[in-house]
DNA sequence: GTCCGAGCTAC
DNA sequence: TTGGGTAGCTCGGAC
């Protein structure tokens, strides 16, 4: 068959369907004693297709369709011509198949055809004429037929339909539709095999499908559609998830809602839930064929706009989720925010005049609260921040949503994410007209200020215009002589004063490190002189925006390098010229621009961050570590001491001004000696200092563990040097030197990790003996031998795979057909982590992968690793072919690319 | 998204 | 109430 002709004549209520397929046999049926065409069209319960054991991919099964058409017609005529029997057959039924003419048989010599002409019994359908809708439906069926049959021309009322393939059929649906940007819809199309053909595009109004099973239009879809849809959606799911890490949760049906799917398939003996065959119900496993979509098609699927549309939708959803975190209207009373001391007038008509003081930590809050005693609590509220605020600039949606601090600030101030605050009037919708940041007057305090500014600027740049953010500064040094007292708000200013004041030694200086240093009385003094301590931030648009972005955008890492470098050069230049350092807060400073804040204040933090995080090239130590060593040399060369106590001693003897918790972790870090930590531990670990099971995180509390200087340390850091190194002074106290001078480069021995601002460092460990040999070579003027990283106690291998890259492999061996043994893991792959992240999923299988191993047993000690793994012989064989190291993930790489060390502190 | 570690912090 | 443990956050680079 290659031609179908359909005519619909609503005026005369006649429809005819003609095709040139093989005619119906014009013979008499042996049993029933009537002609076959008559049987097919005029007698119920006859069909040649009852046998379900035969697998057929045709439409009808029980032979009802044509007969029901006859029953619901006032007139029904069949003409069929059959070349084989050289006969033509014609018969007409009337009155709903109740009357019939005798069949007319005539001789015939042309080619086969069959034609059915019928007049629907309009009365039965409660119609008077074939209405427009019905004609349209029938017309559509004509197009359907044209679309789903291959190589068949379809004529409708004498005109050939412009459809020659399933794809062109699908395109008819889409020809008037465009994407949002006016571009035509992108269509993914694939002929999967001879039974399946699939088209897909984006849908704007929920899931849509057009599908055919064995040429039957399944307008409600069914299992065949689900079958394809599942494959498509799971692919989309992967892509979207990859694109949207940490965003809103997305469910498969939400993706499905953007899909418009066209399926044309052949299924063996399909089943339906009704005679109209709108919904195919056969289970996928009985289809008799499978359709695995090609990568090319799936790529088309992901690039047809669905992913973009879903991400846009998700962004919108994210916005509205964030918006939900805000209160929709201004409340005068807030509930459920612990630690908030709300201003009495917050959220009332006076809210524009209210100021929220944000403090660094709870203790600073107490200070502010005691200050409120002076200025009153009607217009001032206080809320403590806990440590470092989230950098919202490139944070994931989830992170912002879940961040308690950010949400609280938004709620307290009454901020709306959707509001742009373009006019000064719009600030009246807020509960507070201003926020005032009050942090410690140190670099980390500046950082916290910066992070808050970053948060406001990123979400509501306009607020900055209206001086929404200001800060409260406290003195950093106070000098007093008898009853006189002077406050300084920056160290350079103090130094200038010292230079200009001849008898400055007669003054007593007190440094205020942290807000906690100030007494309650001093707090009251600060607040009574609000004018002096309140600093406004001025916003001038682009300049300030750029500065804030420079400091906090993840994309500006390179710019930060340049920023810090030029700052360092400028500082050096000023020093050489005998100028004092630039400072921001002088005696009379009342306002600063954001640009100045970033470039003059925050830069100090960024620089300090590098100074404390990036080790010196000379001794491989960071200042914190050097302070520990300094103290250990001084006091604990042969004496065991509790780590917690040593931290106290370090703070005392070396003027360590930060939290003792970090110091204790630094001490523990220096003393660890498990595989992957130090090659030569400078301190002795006496007690639980952690093991390779948890990467050292299993160290006992600093109260319980003891340490003392390791005997080797004094060999590396020779006594004689103690009098030669350049000691530093803090507040007139002699503290640790700029650097120690070990006899071999310790930065190579123990490696180093550090994360600063603009730069970071990551150095592997090298073998002390290799280093010594190389140094001897250098002393003798020979070429040095390139070294590869080496870790004490590591029994795996480290090989160079390309310049500056090394492969670190554990040890894995096959014991017998279904047993393997892992006896070493790569450096910094901790036993417990490995077990949880690699072996457990292999044992239980994941969503995507079936279980690979049957069982594993552990025989580790604190220093050695031993997993004995049981697995099926065939799986082991396959794993071996693929490479055991790869399958069991016991190979990692380390790179020599990021070896930043501090050279600029070398003074010789 | 995770890790690394010297910093800030609170529950 | 106190001791002990847990938790959030920054920062850059490598996976």
Tab-separated table of C-alpha atoms in Angstrom, chain A residues 106-303:
chain	number	residue	atom	x	y	z
A	106	UNK	CA	-17.660	-8.805	-10.893
A	107	UNK	CA	-14.609	-9.703	-12.902
A	108	UNK	CA	-11.645	-7.416	-12.313
A	109	UNK	CA	-8.204	-6.991	-13.786
A	110	UNK	CA	-6.726	-3.762	-12.358
A	111	UNK	CA	-4.644	-3.371	-9.202
A	112	UNK	CA	-5.915	-4.010	-5.707
A	113	UNK	CA	-7.871	-1.435	-3.759
A	114	UNK	CA	-10.439	-1.212	-1.011
A	115	UNK	CA	-12.919	1.563	-0.521
A	116	UNK	CA	-15.357	2.113	2.289
A	117	UNK	CA	-18.031	4.723	1.926
A	118	UNK	CA	-20.384	5.447	4.775
A	119	UNK	CA	-22.878	7.925	6.092
A	120	UNK	CA	-22.720	8.256	9.857
A	121	UNK	CA	-26.027	7.922	11.672
A	122	UNK	CA	-26.074	11.483	12.898
A	123	UNK	CA	-29.140	10.986	15.036
A	124	UNK	CA	-27.333	8.396	17.116
A	125	UNK	CA	-24.653	10.993	17.832
A	126	UNK	CA	-27.278	13.631	18.590
A	127	UNK	CA	-26.150	15.666	15.625
A	128	UNK	CA	-27.917	17.112	12.640
A	129	UNK	CA	-24.927	17.610	10.375
A	130	UNK	CA	-21.290	16.582	10.544
A	131	UNK	CA	-20.155	19.578	12.508
A	132	UNK	CA	-16.913	21.453	12.119
A	133	UNK	CA	-15.251	19.841	15.095
A	134	UNK	CA	-15.932	16.357	13.887
A	135	UNK	CA	-14.662	17.188	10.428
A	136	UNK	CA	-11.584	18.701	12.019
A	137	UNK	CA	-11.055	15.563	14.049
A	138	UNK	CA	-11.354	13.379	10.998
A	139	UNK	CA	-9.036	15.687	9.110
A	140	UNK	CA	-6.535	15.352	11.865
A	141	UNK	CA	-6.767	11.581	11.617
A	142	UNK	CA	-5.894	11.915	7.958
A	143	UNK	CA	-2.761	13.823	8.925
A	144	UNK	CA	-2.039	11.265	11.626
A	145	UNK	CA	-2.144	8.490	9.099
A	146	UNK	CA	0.126	10.433	6.809
A	147	UNK	CA	2.537	11.014	9.644
A	148	UNK	CA	2.847	7.544	11.024
A	149	UNK	CA	2.930	5.487	7.856
A	150	UNK	CA	6.118	5.345	5.900
A	151	UNK	CA	5.961	5.858	2.162
A	152	UNK	CA	2.232	6.279	1.941
A	153	UNK	CA	0.728	9.229	0.142
A	154	UNK	CA	-2.417	10.504	1.763
A	155	UNK	CA	-4.998	12.537	-0.113
A	156	UNK	CA	-7.721	14.420	1.648
A	157	UNK	CA	-10.602	15.537	-0.530
A	158	UNK	CA	-8.329	15.175	-3.538
A	159	UNK	CA	-5.387	17.122	-2.144
A	160	UNK	CA	-2.158	15.431	-1.194
A	161	UNK	CA	-1.268	16.164	2.412
A	162	UNK	CA	2.125	17.848	2.899
A	163	UNK	CA	3.392	15.237	5.298
A	164	UNK	CA	5.911	12.637	4.254
A	165	UNK	CA	7.473	11.512	7.511
A	166	UNK	CA	6.870	11.390	11.204
A	167	UNK	CA	9.252	14.259	11.633
A	168	UNK	CA	7.425	16.494	9.199
A	169	UNK	CA	4.218	15.482	10.898
A	170	UNK	CA	5.582	16.602	14.251
A	171	UNK	CA	6.759	19.851	12.755
A	172	UNK	CA	3.177	20.677	11.831
A	173	UNK	CA	2.427	20.982	15.529
A	174	UNK	CA	5.265	23.363	16.045
A	175	UNK	CA	5.283	25.501	12.960
A	176	UNK	CA	3.576	28.493	14.608
A	177	UNK	CA	5.416	28.156	17.868
A	178	UNK	CA	8.647	29.883	18.774
A	179	UNK	CA	10.905	30.095	21.749
A	180	UNK	CA	10.617	33.086	24.031
A	181	UNK	CA	13.282	34.858	22.052
A	182	UNK	CA	11.455	34.301	18.789
A	183	UNK	CA	13.759	31.603	17.487
A	184	UNK	CA	12.085	28.508	16.106
A	185	UNK	CA	11.739	25.578	18.466
A	186	UNK	CA	14.591	23.164	18.479
A	187	UNK	CA	13.536	19.617	17.822
A	188	UNK	CA	15.384	16.483	18.727
A	189	UNK	CA	14.478	13.666	16.380
A	190	UNK	CA	15.570	10.103	16.072
A	191	UNK	CA	14.579	6.971	14.244
A	192	UNK	CA	15.651	4.628	16.993
A	193	UNK	CA	15.074	1.447	15.032
A	194	UNK	CA	12.467	0.101	12.656
A	195	UNK	CA	9.864	0.083	15.381
A	196	UNK	CA	10.497	3.300	17.245
A	197	UNK	CA	10.665	6.894	16.114
A	198	UNK	CA	10.826	9.737	18.580
A	199	UNK	CA	10.634	13.506	18.424
A	200	UNK	CA	10.999	15.860	21.308
A	201	UNK	CA	10.784	19.543	21.954
A	202	UNK	CA	10.078	21.975	24.721
A	203	UNK	CA	6.561	22.450	25.990
A	204	UNK	CA	5.349	25.612	27.580
A	205	UNK	CA	2.090	24.368	28.986
A	206	UNK	CA	2.883	21.211	30.868
A	207	UNK	CA	3.691	17.785	29.552
A	208	UNK	CA	2.317	17.138	26.086
A	209	UNK	CA	2.511	14.055	24.000
A	210	UNK	CA	1.430	12.892	20.590
A	211	UNK	CA	1.847	9.217	20.149
A	212	UNK	CA	0.945	6.303	17.974
A	213	UNK	CA	1.054	2.628	18.607
A	214	UNK	CA	0.763	0.580	15.456
A	215	UNK	CA	-0.660	3.699	13.783
A	216	UNK	CA	-3.338	4.076	16.413
A	217	UNK	CA	-3.432	7.531	17.918
A	218	UNK	CA	-3.021	7.087	21.630
A	219	UNK	CA	-4.194	10.525	22.607
A	220	UNK	CA	-3.805	9.874	26.274
A	221	UNK	CA	-0.414	8.287	25.887
A	222	UNK	CA	0.348	5.208	27.877
A	223	UNK	CA	3.224	2.937	28.646
A	224	UNK	CA	5.059	3.493	25.409
A	225	UNK	CA	5.172	7.213	26.104
A	226	UNK	CA	6.182	6.644	29.714
A	227	UNK	CA	8.910	4.344	28.511
A	228	UNK	CA	10.529	7.002	26.346
A	229	UNK	CA	9.720	9.779	28.758
A	230	UNK	CA	11.521	8.094	31.610
A	231	UNK	CA	14.721	7.826	29.616
A	232	UNK	CA	14.531	11.433	28.553
A	233	UNK	CA	13.680	12.772	31.975
A	234	UNK	CA	16.431	10.868	33.723
A	235	UNK	CA	18.932	12.319	31.285
A	236	UNK	CA	17.533	15.796	31.798
A	237	UNK	CA	17.624	15.240	35.527
A	238	UNK	CA	21.355	14.501	35.393
A	239	UNK	CA	22.081	17.566	33.317
A	240	UNK	CA	19.978	19.888	35.412
A	241	UNK	CA	21.441	18.574	38.632
A	242	UNK	CA	24.907	19.090	37.318
A	243	UNK	CA	24.068	22.650	36.362
A	244	UNK	CA	22.277	23.382	39.556
A	245	UNK	CA	24.252	22.109	42.443
A	246	UNK	CA	22.920	23.322	45.729
A	247	UNK	CA	19.887	24.909	44.135
A	248	UNK	CA	16.255	24.107	44.760
A	249	UNK	CA	15.287	20.497	44.701
A	250	UNK	CA	13.870	19.426	41.420
A	251	UNK	CA	11.582	16.482	40.908
A	252	UNK	CA	11.263	14.407	37.757
A	253	UNK	CA	7.673	15.484	37.119
A	254	UNK	CA	8.761	19.110	37.081
A	255	UNK	CA	11.095	18.322	34.235
A	256	UNK	CA	8.458	16.258	32.510
A	257	UNK	CA	6.254	19.329	32.531
A	258	UNK	CA	8.592	20.963	30.068
A	259	UNK	CA	8.616	18.073	27.644
A	260	UNK	CA	6.637	17.709	24.466
A	261	UNK	CA	7.109	14.207	23.242
A	262	UNK	CA	6.162	12.586	19.947
A	263	UNK	CA	6.335	8.834	19.746
A	264	UNK	CA	5.537	6.596	16.833
A	265	UNK	CA	6.076	2.972	17.608
A	266	UNK	CA	5.126	-0.556	16.743
A	267	UNK	CA	4.269	-2.753	19.677
A	268	UNK	CA	3.356	-6.394	19.642
A	269	UNK	CA	-0.249	-7.040	20.521
A	270	UNK	CA	-0.814	-3.792	22.367
A	271	UNK	CA	-3.529	-3.569	24.973
A	272	UNK	CA	-5.618	-0.523	25.738
A	273	UNK	CA	-7.915	0.526	28.470
A	274	UNK	CA	-10.865	1.171	26.142
A	275	UNK	CA	-12.136	0.584	22.640
A	276	UNK	CA	-11.171	4.107	21.681
A	277	UNK	CA	-7.544	3.029	22.273
A	278	UNK	CA	-6.449	6.312	23.743
A	279	UNK	CA	-4.246	4.824	26.426
A	280	UNK	CA	-1.870	1.961	25.807
A	281	UNK	CA	-1.557	-0.277	28.833
A	282	UNK	CA	0.832	-3.008	27.785
A	283	UNK	CA	3.847	-3.377	30.037
A	284	UNK	CA	7.126	-2.253	28.589
A	285	UNK	CA	8.697	-5.674	28.890
A	286	UNK	CA	6.089	-7.082	26.497
A	287	UNK	CA	6.607	-4.487	23.776
A	288	UNK	CA	8.641	-6.990	21.795
A	289	UNK	CA	11.321	-4.388	21.179
A	290	UNK	CA	13.347	-1.870	23.048
A	291	UNK	CA	14.294	1.671	22.249
A	292	UNK	CA	17.533	2.887	23.677
A	293	UNK	CA	17.962	6.487	22.735
A	294	UNK	CA	21.287	7.472	21.262
A	295	UNK	CA	23.692	9.902	22.876
A	296	UNK	CA	23.172	12.228	19.956
A	297	UNK	CA	19.459	12.334	20.555
A	298	UNK	CA	19.878	12.833	24.285
A	299	UNK	CA	22.269	15.650	23.559
A	300	UNK	CA	19.588	17.172	21.394
A	301	UNK	CA	17.202	16.747	24.280
A	302	UNK	CA	19.419	18.630	26.661
A	303	UNK	CA	20.061	21.413	24.203
